[in-house]
Amino acid sequence: MPQTLLFGEVLDAADHLSTDEKEELIEILRRRLAEHGRQRVIAEVQEARQALAAGSCRPVSVDELMREITS
């Protein structure tokens, strides 16, 4: 079972890295965040497509959507 680190512990560990290692860590975290964001969007699109196929929502125009939001 993987060991769970507290946020502060991770920050303290990062303090012991060299500048190059810190920069590499930042880039790795940015790539992971971007991938997580892409996966979240993919899941939301799949959920929306399923809702549309099930008939629990319907396509609307931008004007209709704006009227609904502002009313």
CHARMM-style PDB file with segment names, atoms N, HN, CA, C and O in Angstrom:
ATOM      1  N   MET     1       0.842  -1.178   0.000  1.00  0.00      PROA
ATOM      2  CA  MET     1       0.000   0.000   0.000  1.00  0.00      PROA
ATOM      3  C   MET     1       0.888   1.241   0.000  1.00  0.00      PROA
ATOM      4  O   MET     1       1.800   1.347   0.820  1.00  0.00      PROA
ATOM      5  N   PRO     2       0.628   2.199  -0.926  1.00  0.00      PROA
ATOM      6  CA  PRO     2       1.482   3.375  -1.008  1.00  0.00      PROA
ATOM      7  C   PRO     2       1.354   4.260   0.240  1.00  0.00      PROA
ATOM      8  O   PRO     2       0.290   4.355   0.853  1.00  0.00      PROA
ATOM      9  N   GLN     3       2.452   4.891   0.586  1.00  0.00      PROA
ATOM     10  HN  GLN     3       3.316   4.814   0.088  1.00  0.00      PROA
ATOM     11  CA  GLN     3       2.458   5.793   1.731  1.00  0.00      PROA
ATOM     12  C   GLN     3       1.895   7.138   1.294  1.00  0.00      PROA
ATOM     13  O   GLN     3       2.269   7.659   0.243  1.00  0.00      PROA
ATOM     14  N   THR     4       0.993   7.701   2.100  1.00  0.00      PROA
ATOM     15  HN  THR     4       0.689   7.278   2.953  1.00  0.00      PROA
ATOM     16  CA  THR     4       0.407   8.987   1.807  1.00  0.00      PROA
ATOM     17  C   THR     4       1.182  10.075   2.541  1.00  0.00      PROA
ATOM     18  O   THR     4       1.379  10.000   3.754  1.00  0.00      PROA
ATOM     19  N   LEU     5       1.616  11.080   1.799  1.00  0.00      PROA
ATOM     20  HN  LEU     5       1.455  11.141   0.814  1.00  0.00      PROA
ATOM     21  CA  LEU     5       2.344  12.192   2.383  1.00  0.00      PROA
ATOM     22  C   LEU     5       1.419  13.390   2.537  1.00  0.00      PROA
ATOM     23  O   LEU     5       0.534  13.614   1.711  1.00  0.00      PROA
ATOM     24  N   LEU     6       1.627  14.145   3.583  1.00  0.00      PROA
ATOM     25  HN  LEU     6       2.346  13.963   4.254  1.00  0.00      PROA
ATOM     26  CA  LEU     6       0.894  15.388   3.759  1.00  0.00      PROA
ATOM     27  C   LEU     6       1.492  16.446   2.838  1.00  0.00      PROA
ATOM     28  O   LEU     6       2.656  16.359   2.445  1.00  0.00      PROA
ATOM     29  N   PHE     7       0.690  17.435   2.503  1.00  0.00      PROA
ATOM     30  HN  PHE     7      -0.256  17.506   2.821  1.00  0.00      PROA
ATOM     31  CA  PHE     7       1.130  18.487   1.596  1.00  0.00      PROA
ATOM     32  C   PHE     7       2.406  19.147   2.103  1.00  0.00      PROA
ATOM     33  O   PHE     7       3.337  19.368   1.330  1.00  0.00      PROA
ATOM     34  N   GLY     8       2.457  19.458   3.380  1.00  0.00      PROA
ATOM     35  HN  GLY     8       1.701  19.278   4.009  1.00  0.00      PROA
ATOM     36  CA  GLY     8       3.645  20.080   3.960  1.00  0.00      PROA
ATOM     37  C   GLY     8       4.870  19.205   3.838  1.00  0.00      PROA
ATOM     38  O   GLY     8       5.978  19.701   3.634  1.00  0.00      PROA
ATOM     39  N   GLU     9       4.675  17.900   3.961  1.00  0.00      PROA
ATOM     40  HN  GLU     9       3.775  17.497   4.126  1.00  0.00      PROA
ATOM     41  CA  GLU     9       5.795  16.967   3.830  1.00  0.00      PROA
ATOM     42  C   GLU     9       6.337  16.966   2.401  1.00  0.00      PROA
ATOM     43  O   GLU     9       7.544  16.881   2.177  1.00  0.00      PROA
ATOM     44  N   VAL    10       5.431  17.060   1.456  1.00  0.00      PROA
ATOM     45  HN  VAL    10       4.450  17.129   1.637  1.00  0.00      PROA
ATOM     46  CA  VAL    10       5.849  17.112   0.051  1.00  0.00      PROA
ATOM     47  C   VAL    10       6.634  18.392  -0.197  1.00  0.00      PROA
ATOM     48  O   VAL    10       7.667  18.367  -0.866  1.00  0.00      PROA
ATOM     49  N   LEU    11       6.151  19.513   0.337  1.00  0.00      PROA
ATOM     50  HN  LEU    11       5.312  19.534   0.880  1.00  0.00      PROA
ATOM     51  CA  LEU    11       6.873  20.776   0.180  1.00  0.00      PROA
ATOM     52  C   LEU    11       8.251  20.708   0.820  1.00  0.00      PROA
ATOM     53  O   LEU    11       9.233  21.174   0.242  1.00  0.00      PROA
ATOM     54  N   ASP    12       8.322  20.127   2.013  1.00  0.00      PROA
ATOM     55  HN  ASP    12       7.524  19.749   2.482  1.00  0.00      PROA
ATOM     56  CA  ASP    12       9.616  19.986   2.682  1.00  0.00      PROA
ATOM     57  C   ASP    12      10.561  19.111   1.862  1.00  0.00      PROA
ATOM     58  O   ASP    12      11.749  19.415   1.754  1.00  0.00      PROA
ATOM     59  N   ALA    13      10.049  18.041   1.291  1.00  0.00      PROA
ATOM     60  HN  ALA    13       9.084  17.794   1.378  1.00  0.00      PROA
ATOM     61  CA  ALA    13      10.877  17.161   0.467  1.00  0.00      PROA
ATOM     62  C   ALA    13      11.364  17.902  -0.779  1.00  0.00      PROA
ATOM     63  O   ALA    13      12.508  17.728  -1.199  1.00  0.00      PROA
ATOM     64  N   ALA    14      10.498  18.726  -1.366  1.00  0.00      PROA
ATOM     65  HN  ALA    14       9.568  18.867  -1.025  1.00  0.00      PROA
ATOM     66  CA  ALA    14      10.887  19.481  -2.559  1.00  0.00      PROA
ATOM     67  C   ALA    14      12.009  20.467  -2.249  1.00  0.00      PROA
ATOM     68  O   ALA    14      12.828  20.771  -3.116  1.00  0.00      PROA
ATOM     69  N   ASP    15      12.049  20.963  -1.023  1.00  0.00      PROA
ATOM     70  HN  ASP    15      11.383  20.716  -0.318  1.00  0.00      PROA
ATOM     71  CA  ASP    15      13.120  21.884  -0.629  1.00  0.00      PROA
ATOM     72  C   ASP    15      14.498  21.229  -0.728  1.00  0.00      PROA
ATOM     73  O   ASP    15      15.502  21.928  -0.864  1.00  0.00      PROA
ATOM     74  N   HSD    16      14.558  19.926  -0.664  1.00  0.00      PROA
ATOM     75  HN  HSD    16      13.742  19.358  -0.554  1.00  0.00      PROA
ATOM     76  CA  HSD    16      15.827  19.209  -0.715  1.00  0.00      PROA
ATOM     77  C   HSD    16      16.268  18.884  -2.139  1.00  0.00      PROA
ATOM     78  O   HSD    16      17.345  18.321  -2.340  1.00  0.00      PROA
ATOM     79  N   LEU    17      15.448  19.233  -3.125  1.00  0.00      PROA
ATOM     80  HN  LEU    17      14.574  19.690  -2.962  1.00  0.00      PROA
ATOM     81  CA  LEU    17      15.803  18.983  -4.521  1.00  0.00      PROA
ATOM     82  C   LEU    17      16.700  20.097  -5.050  1.00  0.00      PROA
ATOM     83  O   LEU    17      16.686  21.219  -4.543  1.00  0.00      PROA
ATOM     84  N   SER    18      17.470  19.771  -6.065  1.00  0.00      PROA
ATOM     85  HN  SER    18      17.482  18.859  -6.476  1.00  0.00      PROA
ATOM     86  CA  SER    18      18.269  20.799  -6.739  1.00  0.00      PROA
ATOM     87  C   SER    18      17.329  21.679  -7.563  1.00  0.00      PROA
ATOM     88  O   SER    18      16.166  21.332  -7.771  1.00  0.00      PROA
ATOM     89  N   THR    19      17.832  22.797  -8.021  1.00  0.00      PROA
ATOM     90  HN  THR    19      18.776  23.078  -7.852  1.00  0.00      PROA
ATOM     91  CA  THR    19      17.022  23.694  -8.840  1.00  0.00      PROA
ATOM     92  C   THR    19      16.527  22.990 -10.097  1.00  0.00      PROA
ATOM     93  O   THR    19      15.363  23.133 -10.471  1.00  0.00      PROA
ATOM     94  N   ASP    20      17.401  22.232 -10.750  1.00  0.00      PROA
ATOM     95  HN  ASP    20      18.346  22.115 -10.446  1.00  0.00      PROA
ATOM     96  CA  ASP    20      16.994  21.494 -11.956  1.00  0.00      PROA
ATOM     97  C   ASP    20      15.906  20.480 -11.637  1.00  0.00      PROA
ATOM     98  O   ASP    20      14.952  20.329 -12.400  1.00  0.00      PROA
ATOM     99  N   GLU    21      16.044  19.789 -10.520  1.00  0.00      PROA
ATOM    100  HN  GLU    21      16.819  19.911  -9.900  1.00  0.00      PROA
ATOM    101  CA  GLU    21      15.036  18.801 -10.130  1.00  0.00      PROA
ATOM    102  C   GLU    21      13.703  19.483  -9.820  1.00  0.00      PROA
ATOM    103  O   GLU    21      12.642  18.962 -10.164  1.00  0.00      PROA
ATOM    104  N   LYS    22      13.758  20.631  -9.181  1.00  0.00      PROA
ATOM    105  HN  LYS    22      14.620  21.054  -8.902  1.00  0.00      PROA
ATOM    106  CA  LYS    22      12.525  21.382  -8.888  1.00  0.00      PROA
ATOM    107  C   LYS    22      11.837  21.803 -10.173  1.00  0.00      PROA
ATOM    108  O   LYS    22      10.617  21.693 -10.291  1.00  0.00      PROA
ATOM    109  N   GLU    23      12.613  22.287 -11.141  1.00  0.00      PROA
ATOM    110  HN  GLU    23      13.605  22.377 -11.045  1.00  0.00      PROA
ATOM    111  CA  GLU    23      12.030  22.687 -12.424  1.00  0.00      PROA
ATOM    112  C   GLU    23      11.414  21.494 -13.142  1.00  0.00      PROA
ATOM    113  O   GLU    23      10.339  21.609 -13.732  1.00  0.00      PROA
ATOM    114  N   GLU    24      12.089  20.354 -13.095  1.00  0.00      PROA
ATOM    115  HN  GLU    24      12.962  20.261 -12.617  1.00  0.00      PROA
ATOM    116  CA  GLU    24      11.553  19.140 -13.718  1.00  0.00      PROA
ATOM    117  C   GLU    24      10.273  18.698 -13.014  1.00  0.00      PROA
ATOM    118  O   GLU    24       9.309  18.294 -13.664  1.00  0.00      PROA
ATOM    119  N   LEU    25      10.267  18.777 -11.683  1.00  0.00      PROA
ATOM    120  HN  LEU    25      11.050  19.106 -11.155  1.00  0.00      PROA
ATOM    121  CA  LEU    25       9.071  18.428 -10.918  1.00  0.00      PROA
ATOM    122  C   LEU    25       7.901  19.318 -11.314  1.00  0.00      PROA
ATOM    123  O   LEU    25       6.783  18.834 -11.490  1.00  0.00      PROA
ATOM    124  N   ILE    26       8.150  20.604 -11.452  1.00  0.00      PROA
ATOM    125  HN  ILE    26       9.058  20.997 -11.309  1.00  0.00      PROA
ATOM    126  CA  ILE    26       7.090  21.536 -11.859  1.00  0.00      PROA
ATOM    127  C   ILE    26       6.533  21.151 -13.217  1.00  0.00      PROA
ATOM    128  O   ILE    26       5.317  21.127 -13.403  1.00  0.00      PROA
ATOM    129  N   GLU    27       7.410  20.848 -14.170  1.00  0.00      PROA
ATOM    130  HN  GLU    27       8.398  20.867 -14.018  1.00  0.00      PROA
ATOM    131  CA  GLU    27       6.955  20.467 -15.513  1.00  0.00      PROA
ATOM    132  C   GLU    27       6.150  19.167 -15.481  1.00  0.00      PROA
ATOM    133  O   GLU    27       5.139  19.043 -16.173  1.00  0.00      PROA
ATOM    134  N   ILE    28       6.594  18.210 -14.686  1.00  0.00      PROA
ATOM    135  HN  ILE    28       7.415  18.311 -14.124  1.00  0.00      PROA
ATOM    136  CA  ILE    28       5.855  16.943 -14.568  1.00  0.00      PROA
ATOM    137  C   ILE    28       4.473  17.200 -13.982  1.00  0.00      PROA
ATOM    138  O   ILE    28       3.480  16.661 -14.471  1.00  0.00      PROA
ATOM    139  N   LEU    29       4.405  18.018 -12.941  1.00  0.00      PROA
ATOM    140  HN  LEU    29       5.211  18.456 -12.545  1.00  0.00      PROA
ATOM    141  CA  LEU    29       3.103  18.322 -12.332  1.00  0.00      PROA
ATOM    142  C   LEU    29       2.200  19.069 -13.297  1.00  0.00      PROA
ATOM    143  O   LEU    29       0.996  18.816 -13.328  1.00  0.00      PROA
ATOM    144  N   ARG    30       2.748  19.979 -14.082  1.00  0.00      PROA
ATOM    145  HN  ARG    30       3.726  20.185 -14.057  1.00  0.00      PROA
ATOM    146  CA  ARG    30       1.935  20.698 -15.089  1.00  0.00      PROA
ATOM    147  C   ARG    30       1.375  19.729 -16.120  1.00  0.00      PROA
ATOM    148  O   ARG    30       0.204  19.813 -16.491  1.00  0.00      PROA
ATOM    149  N   ARG    31       2.216  18.809 -16.579  1.00  0.00      PROA
ATOM    150  HN  ARG    31       3.167  18.741 -16.277  1.00  0.00      PROA
ATOM    151  CA  ARG    31       1.734  17.824 -17.562  1.00  0.00      PROA
ATOM    152  C   ARG    31       0.654  16.939 -16.963  1.00  0.00      PROA
ATOM    153  O   ARG    31      -0.340  16.633 -17.622  1.00  0.00      PROA
ATOM    154  N   ARG    32       0.845  16.527 -15.715  1.00  0.00      PROA
ATOM    155  HN  ARG    32       1.652  16.775 -15.179  1.00  0.00      PROA
ATOM    156  CA  ARG    32      -0.165  15.685 -15.058  1.00  0.00      PROA
ATOM    157  C   ARG    32      -1.467  16.447 -14.859  1.00  0.00      PROA
ATOM    158  O   ARG    32      -2.546  15.883 -15.046  1.00  0.00      PROA
ATOM    159  N   LEU    33      -1.384  17.714 -14.483  1.00  0.00      PROA
ATOM    160  HN  LEU    33      -0.509  18.172 -14.331  1.00  0.00      PROA
ATOM    161  CA  LEU    33      -2.598  18.526 -14.325  1.00  0.00      PROA
ATOM    162  C   LEU    33      -3.320  18.685 -15.657  1.00  0.00      PROA
ATOM    163  O   LEU    33      -4.547  18.604 -15.717  1.00  0.00      PROA
ATOM    164  N   ALA    34      -2.562  18.910 -16.717  1.00  0.00      PROA
ATOM    165  HN  ALA    34      -1.565  18.976 -16.668  1.00  0.00      PROA
ATOM    166  CA  ALA    34      -3.166  19.044 -18.044  1.00  0.00      PROA
ATOM    167  C   ALA    34      -3.858  17.749 -18.446  1.00  0.00      PROA
ATOM    168  O   ALA    34      -4.972  17.773 -18.969  1.00  0.00      PROA
ATOM    169  N   GLU    35      -3.200  16.618 -18.203  1.00  0.00      PROA
ATOM    170  HN  GLU    35      -2.295  16.598 -17.778  1.00  0.00      PROA
ATOM    171  CA  GLU    35      -3.799  15.324 -18.540  1.00  0.00      PROA
ATOM    172  C   GLU    35      -5.054  15.080 -17.710  1.00  0.00      PROA
ATOM    173  O   GLU    35      -6.058  14.586 -18.224  1.00  0.00      PROA
ATOM    174  N   HSD    36      -4.997  15.425 -16.435  1.00  0.00      PROA
ATOM    175  HN  HSD    36      -4.182  15.826 -16.017  1.00  0.00      PROA
ATOM    176  CA  HSD    36      -6.177  15.277 -15.578  1.00  0.00      PROA
ATOM    177  C   HSD    36      -7.327  16.136 -16.116  1.00  0.00      PROA
ATOM    178  O   HSD    36      -8.476  15.694 -16.145  1.00  0.00      PROA
ATOM    179  N   GLY    37      -7.016  17.345 -16.533  1.00  0.00      PROA
ATOM    180  HN  GLY    37      -6.083  17.704 -16.509  1.00  0.00      PROA
ATOM    181  CA  GLY    37      -8.035  18.218 -17.109  1.00  0.00      PROA
ATOM    182  C   GLY    37      -8.635  17.634 -18.370  1.00  0.00      PROA
ATOM    183  O   GLY    37      -9.848  17.691 -18.575  1.00  0.00      PROA
ATOM    184  N   ARG    38      -7.782  17.068 -19.219  1.00  0.00      PROA
ATOM    185  HN  ARG    38      -6.797  17.021 -19.053  1.00  0.00      PROA
ATOM    186  CA  ARG    38      -8.291  16.438 -20.454  1.00  0.00      PROA
ATOM    187  C   ARG    38      -9.204  15.267 -20.128  1.00  0.00      PROA
ATOM    188  O   ARG    38     -10.260  15.109 -20.739  1.00  0.00      PROA
ATOM    189  N   GLN    39      -8.798  14.443 -19.165  1.00  0.00      PROA
ATOM    190  HN  GLN    39      -7.940  14.571 -18.668  1.00  0.00      PROA
ATOM    191  CA  GLN    39      -9.620  13.289 -18.784  1.00  0.00      PROA
ATOM    192  C   GLN    39     -10.963  13.734 -18.206  1.00  0.00      PROA
ATOM    193  O   GLN    39     -11.989  13.099 -18.451  1.00  0.00      PROA
ATOM    194  N   ARG    40     -10.955  14.827 -17.436  1.00  0.00      PROA
ATOM    195  HN  ARG    40     -10.122  15.342 -17.237  1.00  0.00      PROA
ATOM    196  CA  ARG    40     -12.199  15.351 -16.860  1.00  0.00      PROA
ATOM    197  C   ARG    40     -13.142  15.822 -17.968  1.00  0.00      PROA
ATOM    198  O   ARG    40     -14.343  15.558 -17.919  1.00  0.00      PROA
ATOM    199  N   VAL    41     -12.594  16.520 -18.966  1.00  0.00      PROA
ATOM    200  HN  VAL    41     -11.618  16.734 -19.005  1.00  0.00      PROA
ATOM    201  CA  VAL    41     -13.409  16.996 -20.084  1.00  0.00      PROA
ATOM    202  C   VAL    41     -13.968  15.817 -20.865  1.00  0.00      PROA
ATOM    203  O   VAL    41     -15.141  15.821 -21.238  1.00  0.00      PROA
ATOM    204  N   ILE    42     -13.145  14.812 -21.114  1.00  0.00      PROA
ATOM    205  HN  ILE    42     -12.192  14.809 -20.810  1.00  0.00      PROA
ATOM    206  CA  ILE    42     -13.605  13.617 -21.832  1.00  0.00      PROA
ATOM    207  C   ILE    42     -14.769  12.968 -21.085  1.00  0.00      PROA
ATOM    208  O   ILE    42     -15.770  12.592 -21.696  1.00  0.00      PROA
ATOM    209  N   ALA    43     -14.636  12.836 -19.768  1.00  0.00      PROA
ATOM    210  HN  ALA    43     -13.823  13.141 -19.272  1.00  0.00      PROA
ATOM    211  CA  ALA    43     -15.704  12.222 -18.964  1.00  0.00      PROA
ATOM    212  C   ALA    43     -16.978  13.066 -19.017  1.00  0.00      PROA
ATOM    213  O   ALA    43     -18.076  12.520 -19.113  1.00  0.00      PROA
ATOM    214  N   GLU    44     -16.841  14.383 -18.957  1.00  0.00      PROA
ATOM    215  HN  GLU    44     -15.948  14.827 -18.880  1.00  0.00      PROA
ATOM    216  CA  GLU    44     -18.013  15.254 -19.011  1.00  0.00      PROA
ATOM    217  C   GLU    44     -18.700  15.183 -20.364  1.00  0.00      PROA
ATOM    218  O   GLU    44     -19.929  15.201 -20.433  1.00  0.00      PROA
ATOM    219  N   VAL    45     -17.933  15.102 -21.434  1.00  0.00      PROA
ATOM    220  HN  VAL    45     -16.935  15.087 -21.378  1.00  0.00      PROA
ATOM    221  CA  VAL    45     -18.507  14.983 -22.776  1.00  0.00      PROA
ATOM    222  C   VAL    45     -19.243  13.655 -22.914  1.00  0.00      PROA
ATOM    223  O   VAL    45     -20.345  13.606 -23.459  1.00  0.00      PROA
ATOM    224  N   GLN    46     -18.633  12.577 -22.419  1.00  0.00      PROA
ATOM    225  HN  GLN    46     -17.737  12.616 -21.977  1.00  0.00      PROA
ATOM    226  CA  GLN    46     -19.295  11.272 -22.488  1.00  0.00      PROA
ATOM    227  C   GLN    46     -20.599  11.287 -21.698  1.00  0.00      PROA
ATOM    228  O   GLN    46     -21.607  10.744 -22.151  1.00  0.00      PROA
ATOM    229  N   GLU    47     -20.583  11.904 -20.528  1.00  0.00      PROA
ATOM    230  HN  GLU    47     -19.764  12.345 -20.161  1.00  0.00      PROA
ATOM    231  CA  GLU    47     -21.792  12.001 -19.707  1.00  0.00      PROA
ATOM    232  C   GLU    47     -22.860  12.808 -20.421  1.00  0.00      PROA
ATOM    233  O   GLU    47     -24.035  12.441 -20.395  1.00  0.00      PROA
ATOM    234  N   ALA    48     -22.468  13.902 -21.058  1.00  0.00      PROA
ATOM    235  HN  ALA    48     -21.514  14.200 -21.079  1.00  0.00      PROA
ATOM    236  CA  ALA    48     -23.432  14.738 -21.784  1.00  0.00      PROA
ATOM    237  C   ALA    48     -24.014  13.978 -22.975  1.00  0.00      PROA
ATOM    238  O   ALA    48     -25.210  14.072 -23.250  1.00  0.00      PROA
ATOM    239  N   ARG    49     -23.179  13.235 -23.673  1.00  0.00      PROA
ATOM    240  HN  ARG    49     -22.207  13.159 -23.449  1.00  0.00      PROA
ATOM    241  CA  ARG    49     -23.671  12.448 -24.815  1.00  0.00      PROA
ATOM    242  C   ARG    49     -24.657  11.377 -24.355  1.00  0.00      PROA
ATOM    243  O   ARG    49     -25.661  11.125 -25.021  1.00  0.00      PROA
ATOM    244  N   GLN    50     -24.371  10.751 -23.220  1.00  0.00      PROA
ATOM    245  HN  GLN    50     -23.556  10.956 -22.678  1.00  0.00      PROA
ATOM    246  CA  GLN    50     -25.288   9.740 -22.688  1.00  0.00      PROA
ATOM    247  C   GLN    50     -26.621  10.374 -22.291  1.00  0.00      PROA
ATOM    248  O   GLN    50     -27.684   9.807 -22.542  1.00  0.00      PROA
ATOM    249  N   ALA    51     -26.556  11.549 -21.672  1.00  0.00      PROA
ATOM    250  HN  ALA    51     -25.692  12.010 -21.469  1.00  0.00      PROA
ATOM    251  CA  ALA    51     -27.786  12.247 -21.274  1.00  0.00      PROA
ATOM    252  C   ALA    51     -28.599  12.627 -22.509  1.00  0.00      PROA
ATOM    253  O   ALA    51     -29.824  12.507 -22.513  1.00  0.00      PROA
ATOM    254  N   LEU    52     -27.922  13.080 -23.545  1.00  0.00      PROA
ATOM    255  HN  LEU    52     -26.927  13.178 -23.542  1.00  0.00      PROA
ATOM    256  CA  LEU    52     -28.617  13.440 -24.787  1.00  0.00      PROA
ATOM    257  C   LEU    52     -29.246  12.205 -25.422  1.00  0.00      PROA
ATOM    258  O   LEU    52     -30.392  12.256 -25.869  1.00  0.00      PROA
ATOM    259  N   ALA    53     -28.511  11.098 -25.466  1.00  0.00      PROA
ATOM    260  HN  ALA    53     -27.580  11.056 -25.103  1.00  0.00      PROA
ATOM    261  CA  ALA    53     -29.029   9.864 -26.056  1.00  0.00      PROA
ATOM    262  C   ALA    53     -30.206   9.317 -25.254  1.00  0.00      PROA
ATOM    263  O   ALA    53     -31.122   8.720 -25.819  1.00  0.00      PROA
ATOM    264  N   ALA    54     -30.181   9.520 -23.932  1.00  0.00      PROA
ATOM    265  HN  ALA    54     -29.437  10.005 -23.473  1.00  0.00      PROA
ATOM    266  CA  ALA    54     -31.266   9.035 -23.074  1.00  0.00      PROA
ATOM    267  C   ALA    54     -32.478   9.959 -23.107  1.00  0.00      PROA
ATOM    268  O   ALA    54     -33.537   9.625 -22.576  1.00  0.00      PROA
ATOM    269  N   GLY    55     -32.318  11.119 -23.732  1.00  0.00      PROA
ATOM    270  HN  GLY    55     -31.457  11.391 -24.163  1.00  0.00      PROA
ATOM    271  CA  GLY    55     -33.438  12.054 -23.817  1.00  0.00      PROA
ATOM    272  C   GLY    55     -33.625  12.901 -22.564  1.00  0.00      PROA
ATOM    273  O   GLY    55     -34.657  13.554 -22.412  1.00  0.00      PROA
ATOM    274  N   SER    56     -32.653  12.899 -21.672  1.00  0.00      PROA
ATOM    275  HN  SER    56     -31.815  12.368 -21.795  1.00  0.00      PROA
ATOM    276  CA  SER    56     -32.812  13.684 -20.448  1.00  0.00      PROA
ATOM    277  C   SER    56     -32.342  15.125 -20.613  1.00  0.00      PROA
ATOM    278  O   SER    56     -32.392  15.906 -19.663  1.00  0.00      PROA
ATOM    279  N   CYS    57     -31.891  15.478 -21.802  1.00  0.00      PROA
ATOM    280  HN  CYS    57     -31.850  14.843 -22.574  1.00  0.00      PROA
ATOM    281  CA  CYS    57     -31.580  16.871 -22.119  1.00  0.00      PROA
ATOM    282  C   CYS    57     -31.802  17.064 -23.611  1.00  0.00      PROA
ATOM    283  O   CYS    57     -31.977  16.101 -24.358  1.00  0.00      PROA
ATOM    284  N   ARG    58     -31.792  18.310 -24.027  1.00  0.00      PROA
ATOM    285  HN  ARG    58     -31.649  19.092 -23.420  1.00  0.00      PROA
ATOM    286  CA  ARG    58     -32.016  18.583 -25.448  1.00  0.00      PROA
ATOM    287  C   ARG    58     -31.058  19.678 -25.899  1.00  0.00      PROA
ATOM    288  O   ARG    58     -30.650  20.512 -25.091  1.00  0.00      PROA
ATOM    289  N   PRO    59     -30.700  19.686 -27.160  1.00  0.00      PROA
ATOM    290  CA  PRO    59     -29.837  20.755 -27.668  1.00  0.00      PROA
ATOM    291  C   PRO    59     -30.591  22.085 -27.643  1.00  0.00      PROA
ATOM    292  O   PRO    59     -31.794  22.124 -27.899  1.00  0.00      PROA
ATOM    293  N   VAL    60     -29.893  23.156 -27.339  1.00  0.00      PROA
ATOM    294  HN  VAL    60     -28.916  23.124 -27.131  1.00  0.00      PROA
ATOM    295  CA  VAL    60     -30.483  24.493 -27.350  1.00  0.00      PROA
ATOM    296  C   VAL    60     -29.521  25.451 -28.040  1.00  0.00      PROA
ATOM    297  O   VAL    60     -28.323  25.184 -28.138  1.00  0.00      PROA
ATOM    298  N   SER    61     -30.055  26.556 -28.510  1.00  0.00      PROA
ATOM    299  HN  SER    61     -31.028  26.773 -28.430  1.00  0.00      PROA
ATOM    300  CA  SER    61     -29.213  27.575 -29.131  1.00  0.00      PROA
ATOM    301  C   SER    61     -28.527  28.395 -28.042  1.00  0.00      PROA
ATOM    302  O   SER    61     -28.894  28.324 -26.869  1.00  0.00      PROA
ATOM    303  N   VAL    62     -27.555  29.152 -28.436  1.00  0.00      PROA
ATOM    304  HN  VAL    62     -27.257  29.211 -29.389  1.00  0.00      PROA
ATOM    305  CA  VAL    62     -26.867  30.029 -27.489  1.00  0.00      PROA
ATOM    306  C   VAL    62     -27.846  31.029 -26.903  1.00  0.00      PROA
ATOM    307  O   VAL    62     -27.810  31.305 -25.704  1.00  0.00      PROA
ATOM    308  N   ASP    63     -28.735  31.584 -27.754  1.00  0.00      PROA
ATOM    309  HN  ASP    63     -28.764  31.359 -28.728  1.00  0.00      PROA
ATOM    310  CA  ASP    63     -29.724  32.557 -27.267  1.00  0.00      PROA
ATOM    311  C   ASP    63     -30.642  31.938 -26.220  1.00  0.00      PROA
ATOM    312  O   ASP    63     -30.933  32.558 -25.197  1.00  0.00      PROA
ATOM    313  N   GLU    64     -31.101  30.704 -26.480  1.00  0.00      PROA
ATOM    314  HN  GLU    64     -30.865  30.200 -27.311  1.00  0.00      PROA
ATOM    315  CA  GLU    64     -31.956  30.026 -25.496  1.00  0.00      PROA
ATOM    316  C   GLU    64     -31.214  29.795 -24.181  1.00  0.00      PROA
ATOM    317  O   GLU    64     -31.776  29.992 -23.104  1.00  0.00      PROA
ATOM    318  N   LEU    65     -29.982  29.387 -24.272  1.00  0.00      PROA
ATOM    319  HN  LEU    65     -29.526  29.227 -25.148  1.00  0.00      PROA
ATOM    320  CA  LEU    65     -29.186  29.137 -23.086  1.00  0.00      PROA
ATOM    321  C   LEU    65     -28.976  30.430 -22.289  1.00  0.00      PROA
ATOM    322  O   LEU    65     -29.095  30.430 -21.064  1.00  0.00      PROA
ATOM    323  N   MET    66     -28.667  31.518 -22.973  1.00  0.00      PROA
ATOM    324  HN  MET    66     -28.570  31.518 -23.969  1.00  0.00      PROA
ATOM    325  CA  MET    66     -28.459  32.787 -22.291  1.00  0.00      PROA
ATOM    326  C   MET    66     -29.745  33.273 -21.629  1.00  0.00      PROA
ATOM    327  O   MET    66     -29.697  33.809 -20.521  1.00  0.00      PROA
ATOM    328  N   ARG    67     -30.896  33.098 -22.284  1.00  0.00      PROA
ATOM    329  HN  ARG    67     -30.935  32.663 -23.183  1.00  0.00      PROA
ATOM    330  CA  ARG    67     -32.178  33.484 -21.681  1.00  0.00      PROA
ATOM    331  C   ARG    67     -32.419  32.659 -20.404  1.00  0.00      PROA
ATOM    332  O   ARG    67     -32.876  33.190 -19.392  1.00  0.00      PROA
ATOM    333  N   GLU    68     -32.112  31.383 -20.466  1.00  0.00      PROA
ATOM    334  HN  GLU    68     -31.740  30.952 -21.288  1.00  0.00      PROA
ATOM    335  CA  GLU    68     -32.313  30.514 -19.311  1.00  0.00      PROA
ATOM    336  C   GLU    68     -31.388  30.903 -18.157  1.00  0.00      PROA
ATOM    337  O   GLU    68     -31.804  30.898 -16.999  1.00  0.00      PROA
ATOM    338  N   ILE    69     -30.158  31.233 -18.466  1.00  0.00      PROA
ATOM    339  HN  ILE    69     -29.820  31.236 -19.407  1.00  0.00      PROA
ATOM    340  CA  ILE    69     -29.193  31.600 -17.446  1.00  0.00      PROA
ATOM    341  C   ILE    69     -29.555  32.930 -16.787  1.00  0.00      PROA
ATOM    342  O   ILE    69     -29.434  33.077 -15.571  1.00  0.00      PROA
ATOM    343  N   THR    70     -29.990  33.880 -17.578  1.00  0.00      PROA
ATOM    344  HN  THR    70     -30.088  33.761 -18.566  1.00  0.00      PROA
ATOM    345  CA  THR    70     -30.240  35.227 -17.052  1.00  0.00      PROA
ATOM    346  C   THR    70     -31.628  35.426 -16.479  1.00  0.00      PROA
ATOM    347  O   THR    70     -31.900  36.478 -15.902  1.00  0.00      PROA
ATOM    348  N   SER    71     -32.501  34.470 -16.614  1.00  0.00      PROA
ATOM    349  HN  SER    71     -32.281  33.615 -17.083  1.00  0.00      PROA
ATOM    350  CA  SER    71     -33.856  34.666 -16.074  1.00  0.00      PROA
ATOM    351  C   SER    71     -34.007  34.080 -14.695  1.00  0.00      PROA
ATOM    352  OT1 SER    71     -35.084  34.161 -14.104  1.00  0.00      PROA
TER     353      SER     71
END
